[in-house]
Short mmCIF file of C-alpha atoms in Angstrom, two decimals:
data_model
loop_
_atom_site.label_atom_id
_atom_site.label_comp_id
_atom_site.label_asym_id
_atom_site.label_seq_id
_atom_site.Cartn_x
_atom_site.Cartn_y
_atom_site.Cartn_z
CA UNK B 21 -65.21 22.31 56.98
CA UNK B 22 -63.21 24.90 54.88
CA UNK B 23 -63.15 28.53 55.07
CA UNK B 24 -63.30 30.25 51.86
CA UNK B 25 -64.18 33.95 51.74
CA UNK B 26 -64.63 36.97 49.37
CA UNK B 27 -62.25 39.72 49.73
CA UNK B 28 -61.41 43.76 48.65
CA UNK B 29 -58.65 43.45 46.12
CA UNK B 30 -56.12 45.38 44.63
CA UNK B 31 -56.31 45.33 40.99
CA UNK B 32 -55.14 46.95 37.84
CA UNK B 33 -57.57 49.49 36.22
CA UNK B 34 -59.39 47.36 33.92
CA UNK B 35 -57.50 49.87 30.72
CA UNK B 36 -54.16 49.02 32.32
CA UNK B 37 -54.44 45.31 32.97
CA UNK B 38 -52.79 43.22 30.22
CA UNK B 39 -49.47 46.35 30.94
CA UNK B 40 -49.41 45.86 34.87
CA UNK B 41 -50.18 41.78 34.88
CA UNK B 42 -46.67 39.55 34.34
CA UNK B 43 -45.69 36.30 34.40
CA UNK B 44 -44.23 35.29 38.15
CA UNK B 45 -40.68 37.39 38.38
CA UNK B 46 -38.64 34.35 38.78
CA UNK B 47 -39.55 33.22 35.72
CA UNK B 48 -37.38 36.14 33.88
CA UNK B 49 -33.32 36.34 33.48
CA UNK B 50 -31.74 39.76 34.66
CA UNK B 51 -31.85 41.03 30.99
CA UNK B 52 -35.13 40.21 30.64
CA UNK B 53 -36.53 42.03 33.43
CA UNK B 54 -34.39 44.94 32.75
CA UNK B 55 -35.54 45.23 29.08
CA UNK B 56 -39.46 44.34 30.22
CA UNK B 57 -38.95 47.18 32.86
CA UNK B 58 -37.56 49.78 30.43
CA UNK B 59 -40.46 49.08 28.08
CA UNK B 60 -43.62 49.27 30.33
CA UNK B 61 -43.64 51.52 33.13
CA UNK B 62 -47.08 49.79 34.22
CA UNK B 63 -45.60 46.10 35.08
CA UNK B 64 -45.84 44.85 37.75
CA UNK B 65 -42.48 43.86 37.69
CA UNK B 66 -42.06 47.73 38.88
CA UNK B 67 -42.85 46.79 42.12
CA UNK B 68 -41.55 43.53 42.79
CA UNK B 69 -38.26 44.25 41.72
CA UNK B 70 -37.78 47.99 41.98
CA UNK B 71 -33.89 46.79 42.81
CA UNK B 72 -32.93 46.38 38.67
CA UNK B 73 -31.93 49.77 37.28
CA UNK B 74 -31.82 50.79 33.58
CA UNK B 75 -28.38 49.41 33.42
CA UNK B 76 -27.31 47.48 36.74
CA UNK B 77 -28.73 45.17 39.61
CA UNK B 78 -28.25 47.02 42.89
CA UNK B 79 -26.77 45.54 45.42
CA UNK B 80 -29.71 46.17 48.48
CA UNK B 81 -29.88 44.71 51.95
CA UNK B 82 -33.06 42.32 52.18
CA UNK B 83 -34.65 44.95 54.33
CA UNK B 84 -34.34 47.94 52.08
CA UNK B 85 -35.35 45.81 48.72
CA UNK B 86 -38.39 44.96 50.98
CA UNK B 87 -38.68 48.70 52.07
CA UNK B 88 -38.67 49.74 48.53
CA UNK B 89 -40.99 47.11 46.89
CA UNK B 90 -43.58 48.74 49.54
CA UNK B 91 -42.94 52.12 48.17
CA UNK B 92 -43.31 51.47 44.90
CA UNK B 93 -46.46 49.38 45.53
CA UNK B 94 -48.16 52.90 47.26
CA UNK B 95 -47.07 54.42 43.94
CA UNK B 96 -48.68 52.55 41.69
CA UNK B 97 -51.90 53.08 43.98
CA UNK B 98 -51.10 56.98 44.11
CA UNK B 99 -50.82 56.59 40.19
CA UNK B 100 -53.86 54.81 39.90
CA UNK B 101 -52.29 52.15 37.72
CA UNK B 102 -53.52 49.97 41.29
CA UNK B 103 -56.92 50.63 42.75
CA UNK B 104 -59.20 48.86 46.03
CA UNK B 105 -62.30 47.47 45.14
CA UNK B 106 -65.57 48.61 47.63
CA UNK B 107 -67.26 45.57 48.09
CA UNK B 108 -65.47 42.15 49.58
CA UNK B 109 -65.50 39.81 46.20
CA UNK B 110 -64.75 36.75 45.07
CA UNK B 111 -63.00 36.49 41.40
CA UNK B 112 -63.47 34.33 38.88
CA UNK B 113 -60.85 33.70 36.36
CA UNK B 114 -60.63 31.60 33.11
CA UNK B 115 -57.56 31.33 31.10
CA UNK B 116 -57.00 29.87 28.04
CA UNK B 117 -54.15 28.17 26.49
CA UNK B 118 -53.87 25.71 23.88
CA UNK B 119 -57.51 25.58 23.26
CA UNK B 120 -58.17 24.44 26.81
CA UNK B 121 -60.33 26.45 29.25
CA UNK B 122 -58.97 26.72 32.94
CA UNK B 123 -62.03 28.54 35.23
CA UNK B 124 -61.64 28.84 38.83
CA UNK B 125 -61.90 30.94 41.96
CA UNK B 126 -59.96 33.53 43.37
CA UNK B 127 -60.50 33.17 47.18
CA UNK B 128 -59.28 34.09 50.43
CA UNK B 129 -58.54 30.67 52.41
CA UNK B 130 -58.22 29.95 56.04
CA UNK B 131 -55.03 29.78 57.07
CA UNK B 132 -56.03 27.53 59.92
CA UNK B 133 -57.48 25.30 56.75
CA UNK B 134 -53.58 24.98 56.44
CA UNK B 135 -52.33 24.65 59.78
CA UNK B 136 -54.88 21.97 60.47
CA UNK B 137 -54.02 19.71 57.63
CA UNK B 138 -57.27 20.87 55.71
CA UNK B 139 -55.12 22.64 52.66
CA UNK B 140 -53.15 19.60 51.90
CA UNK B 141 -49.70 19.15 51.08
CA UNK B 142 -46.92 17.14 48.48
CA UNK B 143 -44.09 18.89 48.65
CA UNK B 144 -41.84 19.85 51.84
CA UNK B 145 -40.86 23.35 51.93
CA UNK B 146 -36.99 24.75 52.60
CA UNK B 147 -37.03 26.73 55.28
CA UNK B 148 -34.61 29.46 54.04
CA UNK B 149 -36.52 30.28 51.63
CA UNK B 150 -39.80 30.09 53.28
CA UNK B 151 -38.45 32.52 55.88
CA UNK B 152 -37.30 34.77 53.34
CA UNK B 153 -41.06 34.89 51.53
CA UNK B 154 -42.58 35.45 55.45
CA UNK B 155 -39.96 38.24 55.89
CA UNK B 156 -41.15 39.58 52.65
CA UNK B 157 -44.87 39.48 53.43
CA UNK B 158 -44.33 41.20 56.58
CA UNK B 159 -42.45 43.91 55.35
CA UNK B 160 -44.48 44.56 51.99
CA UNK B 161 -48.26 43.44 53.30
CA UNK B 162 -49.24 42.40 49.46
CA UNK B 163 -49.36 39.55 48.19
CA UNK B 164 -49.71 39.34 44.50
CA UNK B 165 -49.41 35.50 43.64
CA UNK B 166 -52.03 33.04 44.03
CA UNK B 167 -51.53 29.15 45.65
CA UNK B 168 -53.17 27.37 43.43
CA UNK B 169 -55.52 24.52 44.96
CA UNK B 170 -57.45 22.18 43.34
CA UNK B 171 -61.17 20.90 44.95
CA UNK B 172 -63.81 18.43 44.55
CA UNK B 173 -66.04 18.85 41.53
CA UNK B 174 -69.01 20.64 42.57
CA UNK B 175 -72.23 21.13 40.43
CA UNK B 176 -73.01 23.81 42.79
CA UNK B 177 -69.88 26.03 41.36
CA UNK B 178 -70.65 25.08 38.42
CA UNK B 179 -73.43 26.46 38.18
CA UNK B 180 -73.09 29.73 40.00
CA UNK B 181 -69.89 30.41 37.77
CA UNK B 182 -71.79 29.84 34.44
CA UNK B 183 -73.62 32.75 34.99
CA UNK B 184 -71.09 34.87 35.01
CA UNK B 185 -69.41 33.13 32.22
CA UNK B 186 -71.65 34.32 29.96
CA UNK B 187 -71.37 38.04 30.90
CA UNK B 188 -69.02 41.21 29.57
CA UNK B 189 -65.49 40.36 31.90
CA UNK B 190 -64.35 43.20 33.94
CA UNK B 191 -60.78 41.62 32.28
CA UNK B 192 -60.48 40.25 28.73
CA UNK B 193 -56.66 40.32 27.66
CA UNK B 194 -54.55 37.91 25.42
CA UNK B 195 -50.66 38.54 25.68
CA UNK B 196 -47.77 37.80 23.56
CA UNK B 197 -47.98 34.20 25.09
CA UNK B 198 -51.55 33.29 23.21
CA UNK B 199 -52.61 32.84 26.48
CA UNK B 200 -56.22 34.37 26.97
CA UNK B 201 -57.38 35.79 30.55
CA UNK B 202 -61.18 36.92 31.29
CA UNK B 203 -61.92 37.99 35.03
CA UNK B 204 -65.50 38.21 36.16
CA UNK B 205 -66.31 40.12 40.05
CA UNK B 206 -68.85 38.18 42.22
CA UNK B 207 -69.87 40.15 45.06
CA UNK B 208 -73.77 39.53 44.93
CA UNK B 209 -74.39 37.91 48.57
CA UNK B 210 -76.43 35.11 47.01
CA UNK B 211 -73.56 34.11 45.12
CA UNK B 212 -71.36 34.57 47.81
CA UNK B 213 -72.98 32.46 50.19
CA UNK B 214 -73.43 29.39 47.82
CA UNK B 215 -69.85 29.94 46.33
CA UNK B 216 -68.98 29.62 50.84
CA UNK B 217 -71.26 26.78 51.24
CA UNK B 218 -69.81 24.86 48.22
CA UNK B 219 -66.23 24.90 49.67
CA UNK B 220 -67.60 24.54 52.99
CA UNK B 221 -69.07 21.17 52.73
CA UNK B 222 -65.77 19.65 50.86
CA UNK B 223 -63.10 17.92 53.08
CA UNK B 224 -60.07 19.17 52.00
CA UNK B 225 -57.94 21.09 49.45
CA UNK B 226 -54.60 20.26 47.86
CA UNK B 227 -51.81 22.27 46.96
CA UNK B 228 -51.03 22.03 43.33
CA UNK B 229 -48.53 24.69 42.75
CA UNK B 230 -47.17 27.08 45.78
CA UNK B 231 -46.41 25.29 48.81
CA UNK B 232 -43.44 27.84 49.93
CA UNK B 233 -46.17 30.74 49.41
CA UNK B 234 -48.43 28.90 51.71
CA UNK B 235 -46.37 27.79 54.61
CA UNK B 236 -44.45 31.59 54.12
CA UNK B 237 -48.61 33.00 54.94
CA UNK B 238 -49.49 30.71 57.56
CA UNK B 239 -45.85 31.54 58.81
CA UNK B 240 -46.79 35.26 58.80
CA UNK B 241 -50.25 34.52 60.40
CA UNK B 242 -48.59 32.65 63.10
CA UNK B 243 -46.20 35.23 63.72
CA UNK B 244 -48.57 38.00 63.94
CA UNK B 245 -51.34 36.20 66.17
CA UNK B 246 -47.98 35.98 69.10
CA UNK B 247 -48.06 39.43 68.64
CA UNK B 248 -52.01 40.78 68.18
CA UNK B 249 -54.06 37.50 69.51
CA UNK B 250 -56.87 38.99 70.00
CA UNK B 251 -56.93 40.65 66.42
CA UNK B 252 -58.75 37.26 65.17
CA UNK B 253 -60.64 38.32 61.75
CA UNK B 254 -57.20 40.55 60.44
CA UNK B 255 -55.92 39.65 56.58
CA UNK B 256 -53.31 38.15 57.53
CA UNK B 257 -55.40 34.66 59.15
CA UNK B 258 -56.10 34.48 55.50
CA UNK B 259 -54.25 33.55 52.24
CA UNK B 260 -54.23 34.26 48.41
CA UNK B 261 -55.56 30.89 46.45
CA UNK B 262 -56.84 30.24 43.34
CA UNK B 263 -59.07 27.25 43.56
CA UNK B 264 -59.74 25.10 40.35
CA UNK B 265 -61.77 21.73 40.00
CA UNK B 266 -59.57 18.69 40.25
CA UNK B 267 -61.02 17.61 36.51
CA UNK B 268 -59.88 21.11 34.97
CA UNK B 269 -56.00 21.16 36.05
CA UNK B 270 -53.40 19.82 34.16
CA UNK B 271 -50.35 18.17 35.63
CA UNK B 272 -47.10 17.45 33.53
CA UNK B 273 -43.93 16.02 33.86
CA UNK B 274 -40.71 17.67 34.99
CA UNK B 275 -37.83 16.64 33.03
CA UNK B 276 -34.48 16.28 34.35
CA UNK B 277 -30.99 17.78 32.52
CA UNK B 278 -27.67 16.50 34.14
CA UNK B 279 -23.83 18.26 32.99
CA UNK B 280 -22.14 15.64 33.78
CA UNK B 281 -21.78 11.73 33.90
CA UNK B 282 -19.51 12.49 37.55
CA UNK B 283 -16.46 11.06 35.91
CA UNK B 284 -17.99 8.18 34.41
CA UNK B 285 -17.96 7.11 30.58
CA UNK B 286 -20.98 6.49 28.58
CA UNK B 287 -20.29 3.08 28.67
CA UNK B 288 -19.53 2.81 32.20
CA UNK B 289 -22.44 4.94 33.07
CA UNK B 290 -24.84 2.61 30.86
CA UNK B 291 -23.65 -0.51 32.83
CA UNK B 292 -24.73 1.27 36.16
CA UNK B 293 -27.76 1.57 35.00
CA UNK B 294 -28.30 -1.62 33.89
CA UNK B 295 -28.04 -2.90 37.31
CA UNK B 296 -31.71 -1.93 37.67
CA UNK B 297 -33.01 -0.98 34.42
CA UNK B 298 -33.07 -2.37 30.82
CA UNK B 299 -31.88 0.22 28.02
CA UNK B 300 -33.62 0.04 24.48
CA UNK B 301 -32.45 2.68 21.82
CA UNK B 302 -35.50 4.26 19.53
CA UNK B 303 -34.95 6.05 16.71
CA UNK B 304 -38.11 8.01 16.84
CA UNK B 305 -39.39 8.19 20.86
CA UNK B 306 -42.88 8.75 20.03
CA UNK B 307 -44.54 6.90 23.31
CA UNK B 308 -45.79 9.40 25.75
CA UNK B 309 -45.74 6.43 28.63
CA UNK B 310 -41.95 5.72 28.11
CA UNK B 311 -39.51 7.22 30.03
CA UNK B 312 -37.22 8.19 28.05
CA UNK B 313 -33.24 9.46 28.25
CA UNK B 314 -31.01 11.03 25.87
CA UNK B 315 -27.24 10.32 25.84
CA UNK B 316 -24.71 10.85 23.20
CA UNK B 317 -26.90 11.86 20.24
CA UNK B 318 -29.01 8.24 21.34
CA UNK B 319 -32.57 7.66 22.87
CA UNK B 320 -33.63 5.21 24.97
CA UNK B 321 -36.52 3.56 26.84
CA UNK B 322 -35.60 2.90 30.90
CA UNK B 323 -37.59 -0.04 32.07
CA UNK B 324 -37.63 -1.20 35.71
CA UNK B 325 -36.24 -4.95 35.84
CA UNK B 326 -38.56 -5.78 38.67
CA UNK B 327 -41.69 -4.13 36.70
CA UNK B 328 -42.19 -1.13 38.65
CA UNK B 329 -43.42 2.03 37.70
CA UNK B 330 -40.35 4.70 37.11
CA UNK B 331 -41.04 7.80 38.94
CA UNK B 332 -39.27 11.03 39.81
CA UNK B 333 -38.14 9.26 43.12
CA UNK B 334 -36.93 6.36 41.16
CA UNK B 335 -34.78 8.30 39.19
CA UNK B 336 -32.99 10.29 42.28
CA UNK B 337 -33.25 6.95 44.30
CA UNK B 338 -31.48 4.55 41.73
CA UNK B 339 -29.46 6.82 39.28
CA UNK B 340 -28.88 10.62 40.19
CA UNK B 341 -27.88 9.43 43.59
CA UNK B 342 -26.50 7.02 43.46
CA UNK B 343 -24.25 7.10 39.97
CA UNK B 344 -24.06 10.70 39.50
CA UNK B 345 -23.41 11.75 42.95
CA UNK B 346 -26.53 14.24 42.82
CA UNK B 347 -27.94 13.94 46.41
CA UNK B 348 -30.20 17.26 46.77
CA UNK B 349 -32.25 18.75 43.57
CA UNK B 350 -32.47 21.68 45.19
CA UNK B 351 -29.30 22.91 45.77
CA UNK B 352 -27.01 20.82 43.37
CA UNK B 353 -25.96 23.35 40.02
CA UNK B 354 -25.46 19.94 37.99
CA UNK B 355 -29.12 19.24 37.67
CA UNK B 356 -31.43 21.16 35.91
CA UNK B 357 -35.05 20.66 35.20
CA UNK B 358 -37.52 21.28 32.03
CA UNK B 359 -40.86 21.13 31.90
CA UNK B 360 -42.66 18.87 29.86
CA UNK B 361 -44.44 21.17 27.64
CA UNK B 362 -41.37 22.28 25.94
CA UNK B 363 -41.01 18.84 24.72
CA UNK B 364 -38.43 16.37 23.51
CA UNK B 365 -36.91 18.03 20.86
CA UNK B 366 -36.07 20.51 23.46
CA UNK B 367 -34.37 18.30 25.80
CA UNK B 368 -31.93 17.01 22.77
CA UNK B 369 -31.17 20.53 21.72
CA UNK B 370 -30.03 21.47 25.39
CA UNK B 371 -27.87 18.14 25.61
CA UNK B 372 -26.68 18.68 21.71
CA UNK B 373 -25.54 21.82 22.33
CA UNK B 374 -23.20 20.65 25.02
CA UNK B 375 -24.92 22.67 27.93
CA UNK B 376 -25.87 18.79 29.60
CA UNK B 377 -24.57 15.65 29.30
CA UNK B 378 -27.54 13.55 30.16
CA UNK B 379 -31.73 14.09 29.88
CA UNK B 380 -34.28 12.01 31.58
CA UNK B 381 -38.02 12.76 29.84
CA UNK B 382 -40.17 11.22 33.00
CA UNK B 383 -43.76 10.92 33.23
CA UNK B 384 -46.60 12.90 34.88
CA UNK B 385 -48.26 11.86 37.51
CA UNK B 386 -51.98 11.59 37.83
CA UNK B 387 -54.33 14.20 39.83
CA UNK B 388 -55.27 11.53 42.25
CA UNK B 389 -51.47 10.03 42.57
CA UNK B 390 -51.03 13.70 43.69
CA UNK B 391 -53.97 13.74 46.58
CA UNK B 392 -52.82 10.35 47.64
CA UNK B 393 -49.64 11.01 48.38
CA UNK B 394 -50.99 14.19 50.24
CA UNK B 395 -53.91 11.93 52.05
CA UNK B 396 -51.14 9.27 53.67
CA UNK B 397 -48.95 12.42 54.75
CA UNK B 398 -46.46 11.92 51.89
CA UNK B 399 -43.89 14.47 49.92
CA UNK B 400 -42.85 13.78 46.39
CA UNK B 401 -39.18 14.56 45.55
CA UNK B 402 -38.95 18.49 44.34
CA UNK B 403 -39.50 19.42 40.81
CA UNK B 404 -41.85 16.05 40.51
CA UNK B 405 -44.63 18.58 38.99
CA UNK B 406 -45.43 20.75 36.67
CA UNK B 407 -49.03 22.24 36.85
CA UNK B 408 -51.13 24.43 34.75
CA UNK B 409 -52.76 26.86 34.72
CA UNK B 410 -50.15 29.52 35.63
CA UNK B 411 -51.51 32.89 37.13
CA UNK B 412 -50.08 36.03 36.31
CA UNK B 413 -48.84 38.51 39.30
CA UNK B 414 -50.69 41.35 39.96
CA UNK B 415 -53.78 41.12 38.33
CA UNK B 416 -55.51 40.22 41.99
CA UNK B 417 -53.62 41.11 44.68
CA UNK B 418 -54.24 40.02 48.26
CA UNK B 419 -53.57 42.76 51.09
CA UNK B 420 -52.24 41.57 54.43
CA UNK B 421 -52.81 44.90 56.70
#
C-alpha cells in the first residue's frame, strides 16, 4: 500500500510565476546563470545559487552557500515573490510540449514507500553526491524539485483530474521554450481521499527521473528520525514527487559523444569493433531502430553478430570499455552524453566540429523494460535515460521543517 498525501506548498504568486519558475540549475553554464540572474530578480535561480555575483562565482564553503541559499529563500517569502498555501493540497500539473499533453500529480510520498522497496528503483546512486544533496536539504529545509514517478493507469485519477482540467488554472504560463504549464489546486477532501485511495491500492511506483533526490530525502528522513524518533508525522518522512501515468511519460535515448579513439586509428578502431559487431555505412540514417555511430564524416549501422539487442550496457560492456579505455560514465571527462531529442544532425555537428571523435545514437528503452529491470532488483548503466516531462524548480516547493 502506498502513501501519497496532500501538502501546504510554497509557491510563486500566481502574477510572478512564469519570472520565479526555471529550468533545474544544472542545466545552465556559469554565463548563463549570471546573465538569467541579472535579468530577473524573481528566478528562482536567486535562491539556489545566491553564490554567482554580477561578475564572478564566489568561492563559498559548502556550509555558507547552504547558509545563504536559506536566506535568500526567507527573502523571497518576506518579498512575497514566495507565499504558503492554507489548506494541505495536492497539485495537478499539465505541461505541454510538442503538441503532447503530460498531466500528473504533485504529491507528498512516503519515504518509507522508498525505504521499503515500494518507490522503485533503476539507477544506483553515487554516494558523494547523494550526501552532498542530504547535506543540502538539511541545511536549506526546501525542496524545490520534484522525483518524478510514474504509476499504474487508474480510471479513478482520471477521472477526478478531468474535472479540474476543465477549470480556470491557478497557473497558465508558456516560456521561451514553447513549453506550456497549467497548475490546478485540489484540496476538496472528496478529492483528496479518492486521489489517496487511488495510489493506495497500486503496488508500487518507479523512479523515472531523480533517484539521487530520492535516496538524498530518505537519507535526510533517516537521519532526522536517529535524532527526533518520536516526531513520526514531521515533513521530512515525506518527499517531493510528481506522479504521472506510465502511458503519458516519454522515455528517450541518451546518446553517447567520445574525444577520443584512446590512441587507436579509425581503422584500427573499426576492426575492434568488428570483433562483435557488423558495420554498414548509410548515407541517409533515417531508421529510428538502428543504432547508429558517426566516425570520420561516415554513418553506420552497429549490429550484434550473435543477434542481440544493442543497449546502453552493450555499448560500455563491448566498446567504451573495453577499446576506448572508458570504465566509469560518471566520472570519465572523455565521454559525454546527448539526449535524443536534439537529434542526429546534432550529434554530427558536435563530432564535425572537432569537439568528439566518435558518436553512438542508441535506442530508448521501453516503459516496461524500465519497471522490469526495477522489479528483478536491477540498475541500468548511468545516462541510459532520458525522460520527459521535465518540471521546472520552484513553481511547487516542498518544505522539510
Amino acid at each position: 500500500m502506498l502513501t501519497v498525501k496532500p501538502f501546504k506548498a510554497v509557491r510563486p504568486t500566481r502574477d510572478k510565476v512564469h519570472l520565479v519558475a526555471s529550468r533545474s540549475y544544472v542545466s545552465y553554464t556559469v554565463p548563463q546563470l549570471r546573465k538569467k540572474l541579472h535579468e530577473n530578480p524573481y528566478s528562482y535561480l536567486h535562491i539556489v545559487h545566491p553564490d554567482i555575483g554580477k561578475s564572478k562565482l564566489h568561492k563559498l564553503s559548502m556550509e555558507s552557500r547552504f547558509a545563504l541559499v536559506r536566506k535568500r529563500y526567507e527573502d523571497f517569502l518576506e518579498r512575497e515573490y514566495l507565499k504558503r498555501d492554507e489548506n494541505p493540497s495536492f497539485y495537478l500539473y499539465r505541461q505541454t510540449k510538442n503538441n503532447h499533453q503530460f498531466v500528473g500529480i504533485i504529491a507528498a510520498v512516503a519515504v518509507d514507500d522508498y525505504l521499503e522497496g515500494r518507490v522503485k528503483i533503476h539507477e544506483q546512486t553515487l554516494s558523494k553526491r547523494q550526501d552532498i544533496f542530504t547535506s543540502y536539504l538539511d541545511a536549506t529545509n526546501v525542496n524545490a524539485e520534484p522525483v518524478l514517478l510514474i504509476s499504474q493507469p487508474s480510471d479513478v485519477l482520471r477521472n477526478v483530474y478531468s474535472k479540474y482540467l476543465t477549470q480556470r488554472a491557478e497557473y497558465d504560463f508558456t516560456q521561451v521554450t514553447y513549453v506550456r504549464h497549467e497548475l490546478w489546486c485540489i484540496d476538496s477532501v472528496e478529492d483528496v481521499q479518492q486521489i489517496q485511495n487511488a495510489f493506495a491500492s497500486q503496488d508500487a511506483l518507479y523512479i523515472a527521473d531523480g533517484h539521487h533526490r530520492c535516496a538524498s530525502s530518505a537519507a535526510l528522513c533517516v537521519k532526522r528520525r536517529e535524532q527526533h524518533p518520536q516526531d513520526t508525522s514531521a515533513p521530512h518522512n515525506h518527499f517531493l514527487a510528481y506522479i504521472i501515468d506510465e502511458s503519458n511519460v516519454k522515455i528517450y535515448a541518451f546518446n553517447r559523444l567520445v574525444k577520443d579513439l584512446n590512441g587507436l586509428t579509425d581503422e584500427a578502431f573499426i576492426n575492434r569493433m568488428q570483433e562483435h559487431f557488423t558495420l554498414s555505412k548509410t548515407t541517409a540514417p533515417a531508421n529510428e531502430k538502428e543504432v547508429m555511430m558517426y566516425l570520420n564524416k561516415e554513418w553506420y549501422v552497429i549490429k550484434s553478430k550473435n543477434g542481440d539487442t544493442i543497449e546502453a550496457q552493450t555499448i560500455s560492456d563491448k566498446i567504451l570499455s573495453p577499446i576506448l579505455g572508458i570504465h566509469d560514465l560518471r566520472k570519465d571527462k572523455r565521454v559525454s552524453f546527448m539526449e535524443e531529442p536534439r537529434g542526429l544532425d546534432a550529434l554530427k555537428h558536435a563530432v564535425d566540429r572537432g569537439h568528439f571523435q566518435v558518436a553512438f545514437a542508441l535506442q530508448p528503452v521501453s516503459v516496461d523494460v524500465l519497471k522490469q529491470v526495477a522489479d528483478n532488483n536491477g540498475t541500468m548503466p548511468p545516462k541510459s535515460t532520458w525522460i520527459e516531462p521535465k518540471l521546472r524548480s520552484g513553481m511547487v516547493i516542498y518544505e522539510l521543517k
